[in-house]
Short mmCIF file of C-alpha atoms and ligand atoms in Angstrom, two decimals:
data_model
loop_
_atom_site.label_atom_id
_atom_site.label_comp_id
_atom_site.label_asym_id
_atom_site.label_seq_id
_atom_site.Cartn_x
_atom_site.Cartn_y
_atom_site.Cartn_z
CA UNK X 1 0.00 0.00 0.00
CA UNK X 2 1.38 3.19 -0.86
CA UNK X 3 0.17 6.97 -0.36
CA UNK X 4 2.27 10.26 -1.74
CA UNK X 5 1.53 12.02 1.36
CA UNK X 6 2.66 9.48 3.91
CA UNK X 7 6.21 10.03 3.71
CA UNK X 8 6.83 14.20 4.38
CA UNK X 9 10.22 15.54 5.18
CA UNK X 10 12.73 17.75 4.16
CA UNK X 11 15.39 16.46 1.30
CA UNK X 12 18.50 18.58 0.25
CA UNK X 13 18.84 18.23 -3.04
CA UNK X 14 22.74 18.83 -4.25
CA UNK X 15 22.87 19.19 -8.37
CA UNK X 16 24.90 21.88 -10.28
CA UNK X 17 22.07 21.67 -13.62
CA UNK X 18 19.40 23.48 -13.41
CA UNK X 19 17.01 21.63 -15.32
CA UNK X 20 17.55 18.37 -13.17
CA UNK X 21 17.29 20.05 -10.15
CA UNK X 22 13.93 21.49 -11.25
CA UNK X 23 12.58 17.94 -12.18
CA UNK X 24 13.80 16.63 -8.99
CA UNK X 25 12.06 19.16 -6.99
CA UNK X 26 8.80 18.73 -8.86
CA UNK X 27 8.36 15.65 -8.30
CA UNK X 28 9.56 15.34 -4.46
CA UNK X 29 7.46 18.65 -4.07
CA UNK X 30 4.23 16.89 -5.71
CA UNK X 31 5.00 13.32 -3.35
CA UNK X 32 4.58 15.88 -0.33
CA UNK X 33 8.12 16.84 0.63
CA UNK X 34 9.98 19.94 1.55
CA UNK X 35 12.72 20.60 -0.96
CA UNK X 36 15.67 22.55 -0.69
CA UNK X 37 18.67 22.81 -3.15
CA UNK X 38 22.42 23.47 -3.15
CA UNK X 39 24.07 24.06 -6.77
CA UNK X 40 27.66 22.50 -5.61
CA UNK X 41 29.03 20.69 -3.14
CA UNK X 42 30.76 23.45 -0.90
CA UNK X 43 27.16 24.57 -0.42
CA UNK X 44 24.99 21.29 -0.22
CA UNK X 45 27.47 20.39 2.97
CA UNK X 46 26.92 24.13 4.87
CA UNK X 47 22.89 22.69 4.07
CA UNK X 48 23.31 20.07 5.27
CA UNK X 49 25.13 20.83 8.63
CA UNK X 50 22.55 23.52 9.30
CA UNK X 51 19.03 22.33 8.09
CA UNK X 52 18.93 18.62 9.05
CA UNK X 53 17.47 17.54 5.70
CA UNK X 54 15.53 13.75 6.68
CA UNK X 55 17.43 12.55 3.10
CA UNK X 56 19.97 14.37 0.76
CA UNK X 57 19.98 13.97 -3.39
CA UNK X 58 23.24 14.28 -4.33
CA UNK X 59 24.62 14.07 -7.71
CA UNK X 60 28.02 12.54 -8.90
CA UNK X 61 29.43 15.12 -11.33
CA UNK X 62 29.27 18.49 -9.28
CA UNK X 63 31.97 21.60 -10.08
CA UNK X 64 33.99 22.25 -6.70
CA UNK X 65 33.82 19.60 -4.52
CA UNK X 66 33.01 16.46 -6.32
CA UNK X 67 29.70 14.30 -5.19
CA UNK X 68 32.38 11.46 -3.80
CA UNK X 69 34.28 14.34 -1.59
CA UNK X 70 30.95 15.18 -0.60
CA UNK X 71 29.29 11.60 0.53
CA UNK X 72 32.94 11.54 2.23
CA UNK X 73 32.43 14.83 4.12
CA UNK X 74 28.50 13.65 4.95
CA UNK X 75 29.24 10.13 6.25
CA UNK X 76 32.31 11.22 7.97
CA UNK X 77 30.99 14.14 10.60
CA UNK X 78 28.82 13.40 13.42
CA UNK X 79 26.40 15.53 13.07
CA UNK X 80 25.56 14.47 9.55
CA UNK X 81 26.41 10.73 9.23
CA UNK X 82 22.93 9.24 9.87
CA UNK X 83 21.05 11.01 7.02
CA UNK X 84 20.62 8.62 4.06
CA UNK X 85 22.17 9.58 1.15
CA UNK X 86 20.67 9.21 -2.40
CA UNK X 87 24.03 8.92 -4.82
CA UNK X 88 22.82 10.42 -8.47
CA UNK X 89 25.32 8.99 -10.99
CA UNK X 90 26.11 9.14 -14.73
CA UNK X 91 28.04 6.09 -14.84
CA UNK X 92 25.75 3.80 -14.99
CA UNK X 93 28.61 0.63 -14.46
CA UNK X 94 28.06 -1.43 -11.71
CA UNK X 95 31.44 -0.53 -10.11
CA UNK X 96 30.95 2.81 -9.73
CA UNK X 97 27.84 1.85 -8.18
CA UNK X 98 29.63 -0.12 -5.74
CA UNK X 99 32.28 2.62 -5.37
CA UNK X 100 29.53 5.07 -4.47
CA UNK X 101 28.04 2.40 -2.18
CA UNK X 102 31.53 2.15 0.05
CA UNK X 103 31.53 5.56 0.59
CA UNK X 104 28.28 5.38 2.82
CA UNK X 105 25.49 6.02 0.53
CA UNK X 106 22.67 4.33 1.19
CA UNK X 107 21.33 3.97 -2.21
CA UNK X 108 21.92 5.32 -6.04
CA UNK X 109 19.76 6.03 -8.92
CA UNK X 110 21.43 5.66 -12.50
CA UNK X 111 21.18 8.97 -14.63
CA UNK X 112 19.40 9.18 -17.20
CA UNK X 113 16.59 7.92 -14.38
CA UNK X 114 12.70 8.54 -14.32
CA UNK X 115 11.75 10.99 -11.48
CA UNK X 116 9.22 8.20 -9.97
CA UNK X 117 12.09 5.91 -9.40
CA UNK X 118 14.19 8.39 -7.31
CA UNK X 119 10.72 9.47 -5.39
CA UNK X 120 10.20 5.87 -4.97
CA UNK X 121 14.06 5.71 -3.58
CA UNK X 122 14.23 8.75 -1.12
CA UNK X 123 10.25 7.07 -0.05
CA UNK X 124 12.30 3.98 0.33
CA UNK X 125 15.29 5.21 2.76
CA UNK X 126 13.13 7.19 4.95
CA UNK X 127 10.33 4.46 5.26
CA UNK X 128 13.37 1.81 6.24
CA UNK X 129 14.31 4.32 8.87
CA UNK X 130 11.08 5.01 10.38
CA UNK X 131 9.23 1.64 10.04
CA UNK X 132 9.98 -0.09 13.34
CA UNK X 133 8.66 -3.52 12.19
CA UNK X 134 9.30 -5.59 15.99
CA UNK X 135 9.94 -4.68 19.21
CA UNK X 136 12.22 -1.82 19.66
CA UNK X 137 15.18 -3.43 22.22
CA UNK X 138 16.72 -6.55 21.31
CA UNK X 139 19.82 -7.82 23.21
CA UNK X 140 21.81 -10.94 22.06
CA UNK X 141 24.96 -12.16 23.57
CA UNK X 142 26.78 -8.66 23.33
CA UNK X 143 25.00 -6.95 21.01
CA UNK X 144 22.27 -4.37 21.84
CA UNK X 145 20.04 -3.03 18.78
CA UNK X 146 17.27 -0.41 20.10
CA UNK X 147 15.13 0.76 17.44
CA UNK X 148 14.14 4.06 19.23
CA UNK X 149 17.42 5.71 19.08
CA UNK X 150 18.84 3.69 15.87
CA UNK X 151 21.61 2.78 18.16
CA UNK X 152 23.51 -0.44 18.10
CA UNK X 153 25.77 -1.33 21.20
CA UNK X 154 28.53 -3.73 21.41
CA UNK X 155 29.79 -4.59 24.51
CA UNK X 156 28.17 -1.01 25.83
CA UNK X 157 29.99 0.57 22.97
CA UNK X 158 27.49 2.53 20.53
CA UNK X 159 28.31 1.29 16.70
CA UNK X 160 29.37 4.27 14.43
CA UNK X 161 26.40 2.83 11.48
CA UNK X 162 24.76 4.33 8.71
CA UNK X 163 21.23 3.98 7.97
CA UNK X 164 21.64 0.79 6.22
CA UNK X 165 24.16 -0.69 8.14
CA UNK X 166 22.14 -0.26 10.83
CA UNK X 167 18.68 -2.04 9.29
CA UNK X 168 20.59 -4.98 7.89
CA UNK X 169 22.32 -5.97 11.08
CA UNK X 170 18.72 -5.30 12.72
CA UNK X 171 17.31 -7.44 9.78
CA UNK X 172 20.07 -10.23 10.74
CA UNK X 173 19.44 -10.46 14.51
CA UNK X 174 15.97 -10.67 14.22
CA UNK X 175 16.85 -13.84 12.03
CA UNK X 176 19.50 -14.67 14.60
CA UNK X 177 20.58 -18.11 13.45
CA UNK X 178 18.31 -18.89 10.62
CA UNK X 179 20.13 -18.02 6.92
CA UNK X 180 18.92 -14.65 4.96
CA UNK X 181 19.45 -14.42 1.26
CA UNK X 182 20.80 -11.92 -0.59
CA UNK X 183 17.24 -11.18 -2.24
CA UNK X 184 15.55 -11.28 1.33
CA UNK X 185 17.94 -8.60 2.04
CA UNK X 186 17.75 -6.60 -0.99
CA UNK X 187 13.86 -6.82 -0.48
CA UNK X 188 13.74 -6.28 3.44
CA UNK X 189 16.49 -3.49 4.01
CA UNK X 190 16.81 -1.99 0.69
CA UNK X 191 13.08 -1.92 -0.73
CA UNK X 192 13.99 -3.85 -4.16
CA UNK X 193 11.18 -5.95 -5.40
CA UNK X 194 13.24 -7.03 -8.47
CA UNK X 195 17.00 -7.16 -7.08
CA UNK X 196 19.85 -7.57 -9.66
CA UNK X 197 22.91 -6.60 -8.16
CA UNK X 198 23.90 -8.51 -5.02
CA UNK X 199 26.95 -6.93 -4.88
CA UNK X 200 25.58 -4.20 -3.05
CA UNK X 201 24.68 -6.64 0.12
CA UNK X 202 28.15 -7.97 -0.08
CA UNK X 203 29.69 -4.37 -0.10
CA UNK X 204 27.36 -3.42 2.82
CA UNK X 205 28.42 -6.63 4.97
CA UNK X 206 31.96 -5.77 4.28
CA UNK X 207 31.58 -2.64 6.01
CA UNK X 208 29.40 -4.00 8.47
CA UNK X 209 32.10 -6.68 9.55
CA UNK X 210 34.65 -3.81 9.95
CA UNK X 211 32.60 -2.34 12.13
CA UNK X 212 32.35 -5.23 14.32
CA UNK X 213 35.87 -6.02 15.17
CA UNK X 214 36.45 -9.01 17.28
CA UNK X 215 33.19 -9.99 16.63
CA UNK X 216 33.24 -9.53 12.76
CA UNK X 217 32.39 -13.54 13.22
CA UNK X 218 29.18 -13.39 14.08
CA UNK X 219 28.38 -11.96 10.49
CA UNK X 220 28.61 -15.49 9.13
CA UNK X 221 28.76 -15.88 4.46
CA UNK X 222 26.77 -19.01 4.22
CA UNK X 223 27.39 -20.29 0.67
CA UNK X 224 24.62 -20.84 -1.36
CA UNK X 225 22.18 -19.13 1.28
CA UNK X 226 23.03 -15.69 2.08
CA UNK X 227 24.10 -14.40 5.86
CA UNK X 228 23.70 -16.06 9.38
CA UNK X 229 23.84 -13.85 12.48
CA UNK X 230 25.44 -16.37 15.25
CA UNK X 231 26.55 -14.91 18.68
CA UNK X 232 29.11 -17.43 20.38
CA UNK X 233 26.11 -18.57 22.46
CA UNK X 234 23.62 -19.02 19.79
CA UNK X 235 26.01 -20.75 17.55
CA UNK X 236 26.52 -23.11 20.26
CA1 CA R 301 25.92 17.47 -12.27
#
């Protein structure tokens, strides 16, 4: 089920052409959010620091500061790390997809792309980011996940996540110890109905696992199934 006005909230958009940016802020305007624009990247960041957008547009090729630089900058200061980024690209090869992915955006839209799709995508961040599906604490072995705060704690020590990071290790602990495909997680934490590229959930985990040190482990590849999240005491 789906309604236009269900999803309001503020998105930066960052594009240097004006005739993009226009389309982009039609059609966010006309699915009921509040846009507001930056023409380069310099700018989009002193936005972004002082309004709080709920999701930020940002596009690749930008004069200045490139888009890259400018994920970088986002995912990399505190005050502006959580808010899902929406990568615009004209390279539409599945590396540079990826490449945009490990810098911490949380999804990408392929240029030339129809303005539904990238509603549908900035829809599809914030809903994954508001939607608490279960029960908002969840402790296992020495993991915390609260859904309130977005927080993950490891051993009392708050996870530095994005967005993502933080729904798929949510959407693996609520599995804890049963396998979840790739497609389960492309559907579940990302929104895809039709999922292609499975690289991105492998890029994501990657990350994820960093994040975890000692207990990268408990992020387990199961070959032919997907991911397994086992804490020493689950896995027995
Ligand atoms: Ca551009």
């Amino acid at each position: 089920m789906k309604s236009t006005k269900a999803t309001s909230g503020t998105v930066l958009v960052i594009e240097d052409e004006a005739d993009v940016l226009d389309l982009v802020r039609y059609h966010l305007e006309k699915a009921g959010f509040r846009v507001i624009v930056a023409h380069d990247g310099a700018a989009g960041l002193i936005k972004a620091r002082d309004e709080k957008p709920d999701a930020i547009v940002l596009d690749l090729m930008l004069p200045g500061i490139c888009g890259e630089d400018v994920c970088r900058e986002l995912k990399g200061t505190d005050d502006t790390a959580s808010i899902p980024v929406i990568m615009l690209t004209a390279k539409a090869q599945a590396e540079e997809r990826v490449a945009g992915l490990e810098l911490g955006a949380d999804d990408y839209v392929a240029k030339p792309f129809s303005p539904r799709e990238l509603v549908l995508r900035v829809e599809g961040v914030l809903r994954r980011l508001r939607t608490p599906a279960h029960s908002e604490k969840l402790s296992l072995g020495p993991f915390e996940l609260d859904r309130g705060t977005f927080e993950v704690r490891l051993e009392g020590d708050k996870l530095d996540l994005t967005a993502i990071e933080f729904k798929l290790i949510a959407a693996l602990m609520d599995r804890r110890g049963a396998p979840i495909s790739r497609t389960d997680l492309l559907r579940d934490v990302w929104g895809y109905r039709n999922p292609i590229d499975s690289r991105t959930v492998d890029t994501h985990m990657r990350r994820l696992r960093a994040k975890l040190g000692s207990y990268a482990d408990c992020l387990q590849t199961l070959r032919g199934e997907g991911y397994c999240f086992k804490t020493g005491e689950a896995a027995g």
